[in-house]
């Protein structure tokens, strides 16, 4: 086999236009356990999209159907790419240059005439300097070197928190290798690995060993936590694929799924928030400061990283009222929030210079103490999967309060008060109503109270006497 070029769709079973990839398989291979040759390949985006139902997978070209754009221009473009790829391969061979994924990719990147979006892609493929060719080595390089992550095609700077998230998944991946007594490289990432790694995360993954706890017990991860680690691993594998280091695409299978579950999470009602606000904590300044910051989060819907960093310059007034205006830490998105009267009182209390917060984890501990003092002790039943097993537990409500409860409480209370979802989404930064509604925590009674005054349930008809 010298080389072969084919075209495949990124999402062949989808309904909307999807990217067309160029696959080049070249004369370099490894032998599998049965002695069969496994040829190496690169995957390169053509930058062009097409609708799957108007695509002939066997002939690898668009097909002409009534009511759909003529595929002639697309097919000619694909033929030009195919011819150029074959010419590049022959030229490298004739010039005695070793055929590798990198050498082919470098040549393709020079063809702006074939790939008009190649300049935009350049920043992405060069975001990580590829030094190591194996999975773990590439992963370590990626954590160290990556500067941007891409969401819907837009680059966002990588925060230290994101690097820590990547590092945690890498630690579990290395621990999995040791536990299974195996080597792990790109070619090993298949559905069997996926099933085994998910099982390991659910049942056997442990926290960091410390001097005080040298033999920590298994974490028993929730499905959402397992899903986050799978999502991170797929991010790394996609980056390796883009860099031409990985050619194994089995991780893109739908069965290589990011696990999720809808877990019951609490919110604090306006009455409960008022109980917290009215607590006399002057004798315990540490609790008073964290209480005040939490309340700001509860009436602004901001995240911990934002409500703990409000500064005087974030407050402004116009002819309509006073507002908080800031760019969110997570998405760098500008939000403008009307100043709730409780938030105004707290800001005045500190002369608009809020106290510096402690860590997220430590604040969570303080909030539970505050909630207990405020008498927020209603029993709450929570059901979720732990270690792959469905578990139900009952807690006193204050034990479930965390910094993120503030954001959830703010969104839910605004919604229950009748503020339109689209207006709240402008504050929370949610892009879709579906994702926003996951934040809304209404009991059956909350829902009934919201509906009771609706005209449907009232006798609003003018009854005429005959």
JSON list of N, CA, C and O in Angstrom, two decimals, residues 61-96:
[
{"chain": "A", "resi": 61, "resn": "UNK", "atom": "N", "xyz": [-18.88, 11.51, -2.21]},
{"chain": "A", "resi": 61, "resn": "UNK", "atom": "CA", "xyz": [-19.18, 12.79, -2.86]},
{"chain": "A", "resi": 61, "resn": "UNK", "atom": "C", "xyz": [-20.64, 13.16, -2.62]},
{"chain": "A", "resi": 61, "resn": "UNK", "atom": "O", "xyz": [-21.46, 12.33, -2.21]},
{"chain": "A", "resi": 62, "resn": "UNK", "atom": "N", "xyz": [-20.94, 14.46, -2.86]},
{"chain": "A", "resi": 62, "resn": "UNK", "atom": "CA", "xyz": [-22.31, 14.91, -2.73]},
{"chain": "A", "resi": 62, "resn": "UNK", "atom": "C", "xyz": [-23.15, 14.39, -3.88]},
{"chain": "A", "resi": 62, "resn": "UNK", "atom": "O", "xyz": [-22.64, 14.17, -4.99]},
{"chain": "A", "resi": 63, "resn": "UNK", "atom": "N", "xyz": [-24.43, 14.18, -3.62]},
{"chain": "A", "resi": 63, "resn": "UNK", "atom": "CA", "xyz": [-25.32, 13.69, -4.67]},
{"chain": "A", "resi": 63, "resn": "UNK", "atom": "C", "xyz": [-26.41, 14.72, -4.93]},
{"chain": "A", "resi": 63, "resn": "UNK", "atom": "O", "xyz": [-26.81, 15.47, -4.04]},
{"chain": "A", "resi": 64, "resn": "UNK", "atom": "N", "xyz": [-26.87, 14.75, -6.19]},
{"chain": "A", "resi": 64, "resn": "UNK", "atom": "CA", "xyz": [-27.83, 15.75, -6.63]},
{"chain": "A", "resi": 64, "resn": "UNK", "atom": "C", "xyz": [-29.25, 15.25, -6.41]},
{"chain": "A", "resi": 64, "resn": "UNK", "atom": "O", "xyz": [-29.66, 14.24, -6.97]},
{"chain": "A", "resi": 65, "resn": "UNK", "atom": "N", "xyz": [-29.98, 15.96, -5.54]},
{"chain": "A", "resi": 65, "resn": "UNK", "atom": "CA", "xyz": [-31.37, 15.63, -5.29]},
{"chain": "A", "resi": 65, "resn": "UNK", "atom": "C", "xyz": [-32.22, 16.88, -5.45]},
{"chain": "A", "resi": 65, "resn": "UNK", "atom": "O", "xyz": [-31.75, 17.99, -5.22]},
{"chain": "A", "resi": 66, "resn": "UNK", "atom": "N", "xyz": [-33.47, 16.68, -5.79]},
{"chain": "A", "resi": 66, "resn": "UNK", "atom": "CA", "xyz": [-34.36, 17.80, -6.03]},
{"chain": "A", "resi": 66, "resn": "UNK", "atom": "C", "xyz": [-34.49, 18.66, -4.77]},
{"chain": "A", "resi": 66, "resn": "UNK", "atom": "O", "xyz": [-34.65, 18.16, -3.67]},
{"chain": "A", "resi": 67, "resn": "UNK", "atom": "N", "xyz": [-34.45, 19.95, -4.97]},
{"chain": "A", "resi": 67, "resn": "UNK", "atom": "CA", "xyz": [-34.62, 20.86, -3.85]},
{"chain": "A", "resi": 67, "resn": "UNK", "atom": "C", "xyz": [-33.37, 21.05, -3.02]},
{"chain": "A", "resi": 67, "resn": "UNK", "atom": "O", "xyz": [-33.42, 21.61, -1.92]},
{"chain": "A", "resi": 68, "resn": "UNK", "atom": "N", "xyz": [-32.20, 20.61, -3.52]},
{"chain": "A", "resi": 68, "resn": "UNK", "atom": "CA", "xyz": [-30.96, 20.75, -2.75]},
{"chain": "A", "resi": 68, "resn": "UNK", "atom": "C", "xyz": [-29.89, 21.34, -3.67]},
{"chain": "A", "resi": 68, "resn": "UNK", "atom": "O", "xyz": [-29.90, 21.10, -4.88]},
{"chain": "A", "resi": 69, "resn": "UNK", "atom": "N", "xyz": [-28.95, 22.13, -3.13]},
{"chain": "A", "resi": 69, "resn": "UNK", "atom": "CA", "xyz": [-27.92, 22.75, -3.97]},
{"chain": "A", "resi": 69, "resn": "UNK", "atom": "C", "xyz": [-27.17, 21.73, -4.82]},
{"chain": "A", "resi": 69, "resn": "UNK", "atom": "O", "xyz": [-26.92, 20.60, -4.39]},
{"chain": "A", "resi": 70, "resn": "UNK", "atom": "N", "xyz": [-26.81, 22.15, -6.01]},
{"chain": "A", "resi": 70, "resn": "UNK", "atom": "CA", "xyz": [-26.06, 21.30, -6.93]},
{"chain": "A", "resi": 70, "resn": "UNK", "atom": "C", "xyz": [-24.69, 20.98, -6.30]},
{"chain": "A", "resi": 70, "resn": "UNK", "atom": "O", "xyz": [-23.95, 21.89, -5.92]},
{"chain": "A", "resi": 71, "resn": "UNK", "atom": "N", "xyz": [-24.34, 19.69, -6.19]},
{"chain": "A", "resi": 71, "resn": "UNK", "atom": "CA", "xyz": [-23.07, 19.33, -5.54]},
{"chain": "A", "resi": 71, "resn": "UNK", "atom": "C", "xyz": [-21.86, 19.42, -6.46]},
{"chain": "A", "resi": 71, "resn": "UNK", "atom": "O", "xyz": [-20.76, 19.03, -6.05]},
{"chain": "A", "resi": 72, "resn": "UNK", "atom": "N", "xyz": [-22.05, 19.90, -7.68]},
{"chain": "A", "resi": 72, "resn": "UNK", "atom": "CA", "xyz": [-20.94, 19.90, -8.65]},
{"chain": "A", "resi": 72, "resn": "UNK", "atom": "C", "xyz": [-19.72, 20.65, -8.12]},
{"chain": "A", "resi": 72, "resn": "UNK", "atom": "O", "xyz": [-18.57, 20.18, -8.23]},
{"chain": "A", "resi": 73, "resn": "UNK", "atom": "N", "xyz": [-19.96, 21.83, -7.54]},
{"chain": "A", "resi": 73, "resn": "UNK", "atom": "CA", "xyz": [-18.84, 22.64, -7.03]},
{"chain": "A", "resi": 73, "resn": "UNK", "atom": "C", "xyz": [-18.14, 21.92, -5.87]},
{"chain": "A", "resi": 73, "resn": "UNK", "atom": "O", "xyz": [-16.91, 21.89, -5.79]},
{"chain": "A", "resi": 74, "resn": "UNK", "atom": "N", "xyz": [-18.94, 21.32, -4.98]},
{"chain": "A", "resi": 74, "resn": "UNK", "atom": "CA", "xyz": [-18.36, 20.57, -3.86]},
{"chain": "A", "resi": 74, "resn": "UNK", "atom": "C", "xyz": [-17.51, 19.42, -4.37]},
{"chain": "A", "resi": 74, "resn": "UNK", "atom": "O", "xyz": [-16.36, 19.23, -3.94]},
{"chain": "A", "resi": 75, "resn": "UNK", "atom": "N", "xyz": [-18.06, 18.64, -5.29]},
{"chain": "A", "resi": 75, "resn": "UNK", "atom": "CA", "xyz": [-17.35, 17.44, -5.77]},
{"chain": "A", "resi": 75, "resn": "UNK", "atom": "C", "xyz": [-16.06, 17.81, -6.50]},
{"chain": "A", "resi": 75, "resn": "UNK", "atom": "O", "xyz": [-15.06, 17.10, -6.40]},
{"chain": "A", "resi": 76, "resn": "UNK", "atom": "N", "xyz": [-16.09, 18.94, -7.24]},
{"chain": "A", "resi": 76, "resn": "UNK", "atom": "CA", "xyz": [-14.87, 19.37, -7.91]},
{"chain": "A", "resi": 76, "resn": "UNK", "atom": "C", "xyz": [-13.81, 19.79, -6.89]},
{"chain": "A", "resi": 76, "resn": "UNK", "atom": "O", "xyz": [-12.63, 19.49, -7.04]},
{"chain": "A", "resi": 77, "resn": "UNK", "atom": "N", "xyz": [-14.27, 20.46, -5.81]},
{"chain": "A", "resi": 77, "resn": "UNK", "atom": "CA", "xyz": [-13.35, 20.87, -4.75]},
{"chain": "A", "resi": 77, "resn": "UNK", "atom": "C", "xyz": [-12.72, 19.65, -4.08]},
{"chain": "A", "resi": 77, "resn": "UNK", "atom": "O", "xyz": [-11.50, 19.62, -3.82]},
{"chain": "A", "resi": 78, "resn": "UNK", "atom": "N", "xyz": [-13.53, 18.63, -3.81]},
{"chain": "A", "resi": 78, "resn": "UNK", "atom": "CA", "xyz": [-12.99, 17.41, -3.19]},
{"chain": "A", "resi": 78, "resn": "UNK", "atom": "C", "xyz": [-12.01, 16.70, -4.12]},
{"chain": "A", "resi": 78, "resn": "UNK", "atom": "O", "xyz": [-10.99, 16.16, -3.67]},
{"chain": "A", "resi": 79, "resn": "UNK", "atom": "N", "xyz": [-12.31, 16.71, -5.43]},
{"chain": "A", "resi": 79, "resn": "UNK", "atom": "CA", "xyz": [-11.39, 16.08, -6.39]},
{"chain": "A", "resi": 79, "resn": "UNK", "atom": "C", "xyz": [-10.06, 16.82, -6.42]},
{"chain": "A", "resi": 79, "resn": "UNK", "atom": "O", "xyz": [-8.98, 16.20, -6.49]},
{"chain": "A", "resi": 80, "resn": "UNK", "atom": "N", "xyz": [-10.13, 18.15, -6.34]},
{"chain": "A", "resi": 80, "resn": "UNK", "atom": "CA", "xyz": [-8.89, 18.95, -6.32]},
{"chain": "A", "resi": 80, "resn": "UNK", "atom": "C", "xyz": [-8.06, 18.63, -5.08]},
{"chain": "A", "resi": 80, "resn": "UNK", "atom": "O", "xyz": [-6.82, 18.54, -5.14]},
{"chain": "A", "resi": 81, "resn": "UNK", "atom": "N", "xyz": [-8.74, 18.48, -3.93]},
{"chain": "A", "resi": 81, "resn": "UNK", "atom": "CA", "xyz": [-8.03, 18.14, -2.69]},
{"chain": "A", "resi": 81, "resn": "UNK", "atom": "C", "xyz": [-7.41, 16.76, -2.80]},
{"chain": "A", "resi": 81, "resn": "UNK", "atom": "O", "xyz": [-6.25, 16.55, -2.40]},
{"chain": "A", "resi": 82, "resn": "UNK", "atom": "N", "xyz": [-8.14, 15.81, -3.34]},
{"chain": "A", "resi": 82, "resn": "UNK", "atom": "CA", "xyz": [-7.64, 14.44, -3.50]},
{"chain": "A", "resi": 82, "resn": "UNK", "atom": "C", "xyz": [-6.40, 14.41, -4.38]},
{"chain": "A", "resi": 82, "resn": "UNK", "atom": "O", "xyz": [-5.38, 13.79, -4.04]},
{"chain": "A", "resi": 83, "resn": "UNK", "atom": "N", "xyz": [-6.47, 15.12, -5.54]},
{"chain": "A", "resi": 83, "resn": "UNK", "atom": "CA", "xyz": [-5.33, 15.17, -6.46]},
{"chain": "A", "resi": 83, "resn": "UNK", "atom": "C", "xyz": [-4.11, 15.80, -5.79]},
{"chain": "A", "resi": 83, "resn": "UNK", "atom": "O", "xyz": [-2.98, 15.31, -5.90]},
{"chain": "A", "resi": 84, "resn": "UNK", "atom": "N", "xyz": [-4.35, 16.91, -5.06]},
{"chain": "A", "resi": 84, "resn": "UNK", "atom": "CA", "xyz": [-3.24, 17.60, -4.38]},
{"chain": "A", "resi": 84, "resn": "UNK", "atom": "C", "xyz": [-2.62, 16.72, -3.31]},
{"chain": "A", "resi": 84, "resn": "UNK", "atom": "O", "xyz": [-1.38, 16.67, -3.17]},
{"chain": "A", "resi": 85, "resn": "UNK", "atom": "N", "xyz": [-3.44, 15.99, -2.55]},
{"chain": "A", "resi": 85, "resn": "UNK", "atom": "CA", "xyz": [-2.92, 15.12, -1.49]},
{"chain": "A", "resi": 85, "resn": "UNK", "atom": "C", "xyz": [-2.05, 14.01, -2.08]},
{"chain": "A", "resi": 85, "resn": "UNK", "atom": "O", "xyz": [-0.99, 13.68, -1.54]},
{"chain": "A", "resi": 86, "resn": "UNK", "atom": "N", "xyz": [-2.50, 13.45, -3.20]},
{"chain": "A", "resi": 86, "resn": "UNK", "atom": "CA", "xyz": [-1.71, 12.39, -3.85]},
{"chain": "A", "resi": 86, "resn": "UNK", "atom": "C", "xyz": [-0.41, 12.95, -4.42]},
{"chain": "A", "resi": 86, "resn": "UNK", "atom": "O", "xyz": [0.65, 12.28, -4.35]},
{"chain": "A", "resi": 87, "resn": "UNK", "atom": "N", "xyz": [-0.47, 14.18, -4.96]},
{"chain": "A", "resi": 87, "resn": "UNK", "atom": "CA", "xyz": [0.75, 14.82, -5.48]},
{"chain": "A", "resi": 87, "resn": "UNK", "atom": "C", "xyz": [1.74, 15.10, -4.35]},
{"chain": "A", "resi": 87, "resn": "UNK", "atom": "O", "xyz": [2.96, 14.92, -4.51]},
{"chain": "A", "resi": 88, "resn": "UNK", "atom": "N", "xyz": [1.23, 15.57, -3.22]},
{"chain": "A", "resi": 88, "resn": "UNK", "atom": "CA", "xyz": [2.10, 15.84, -2.06]},
{"chain": "A", "resi": 88, "resn": "UNK", "atom": "C", "xyz": [2.79, 14.57, -1.61]},
{"chain": "A", "resi": 88, "resn": "UNK", "atom": "O", "xyz": [4.00, 14.56, -1.33]},
{"chain": "A", "resi": 89, "resn": "UNK", "atom": "N", "xyz": [2.03, 13.47, -1.54]},
{"chain": "A", "resi": 89, "resn": "UNK", "atom": "CA", "xyz": [2.61, 12.19, -1.10]},
{"chain": "A", "resi": 89, "resn": "UNK", "atom": "C", "xyz": [3.74, 11.76, -2.04]},
{"chain": "A", "resi": 89, "resn": "UNK", "atom": "O", "xyz": [4.84, 11.40, -1.58]},
{"chain": "A", "resi": 90, "resn": "UNK", "atom": "N", "xyz": [3.47, 11.82, -3.37]},
{"chain": "A", "resi": 90, "resn": "UNK", "atom": "CA", "xyz": [4.50, 11.39, -4.33]},
{"chain": "A", "resi": 90, "resn": "UNK", "atom": "C", "xyz": [5.74, 12.28, -4.24]},
{"chain": "A", "resi": 90, "resn": "UNK", "atom": "O", "xyz": [6.87, 11.79, -4.32]},
{"chain": "A", "resi": 91, "resn": "UNK", "atom": "N", "xyz": [5.54, 13.58, -4.09]},
{"chain": "A", "resi": 91, "resn": "UNK", "atom": "CA", "xyz": [6.68, 14.51, -4.03]},
{"chain": "A", "resi": 91, "resn": "UNK", "atom": "C", "xyz": [7.54, 14.23, -2.81]},
{"chain": "A", "resi": 91, "resn": "UNK", "atom": "O", "xyz": [8.78, 14.24, -2.89]},
{"chain": "A", "resi": 92, "resn": "UNK", "atom": "N", "xyz": [6.91, 13.98, -1.65]},
{"chain": "A", "resi": 92, "resn": "UNK", "atom": "CA", "xyz": [7.68, 13.68, -0.45]},
{"chain": "A", "resi": 92, "resn": "UNK", "atom": "C", "xyz": [8.49, 12.40, -0.62]},
{"chain": "A", "resi": 92, "resn": "UNK", "atom": "O", "xyz": [9.66, 12.32, -0.22]},
{"chain": "A", "resi": 93, "resn": "UNK", "atom": "N", "xyz": [7.86, 11.40, -1.23]},
{"chain": "A", "resi": 93, "resn": "UNK", "atom": "CA", "xyz": [8.57, 10.13, -1.47]},
{"chain": "A", "resi": 93, "resn": "UNK", "atom": "C", "xyz": [9.75, 10.35, -2.42]},
{"chain": "A", "resi": 93, "resn": "UNK", "atom": "O", "xyz": [10.88, 9.89, -2.17]},
{"chain": "A", "resi": 94, "resn": "UNK", "atom": "N", "xyz": [9.51, 11.06, -3.52]},
{"chain": "A", "resi": 94, "resn": "UNK", "atom": "CA", "xyz": [10.56, 11.29, -4.51]},
{"chain": "A", "resi": 94, "resn": "UNK", "atom": "C", "xyz": [11.71, 12.12, -3.95]},
{"chain": "A", "resi": 94, "resn": "UNK", "atom": "O", "xyz": [12.86, 11.99, -4.40]},
{"chain": "A", "resi": 95, "resn": "UNK", "atom": "N", "xyz": [11.41, 12.98, -2.99]},
{"chain": "A", "resi": 95, "resn": "UNK", "atom": "CA", "xyz": [12.46, 13.82, -2.38]},
{"chain": "A", "resi": 95, "resn": "UNK", "atom": "C", "xyz": [13.12, 13.14, -1.19]},
{"chain": "A", "resi": 95, "resn": "UNK", "atom": "O", "xyz": [13.97, 13.74, -0.51]},
{"chain": "A", "resi": 96, "resn": "UNK", "atom": "N", "xyz": [12.75, 11.89, -0.91]},
{"chain": "A", "resi": 96, "resn": "UNK", "atom": "CA", "xyz": [13.37, 11.14, 0.17]},
{"chain": "A", "resi": 96, "resn": "UNK", "atom": "C", "xyz": [12.98, 11.62, 1.55]},
{"chain": "A", "resi": 96, "resn": "UNK", "atom": "O", "xyz": [13.69, 11.38, 2.53]}
]
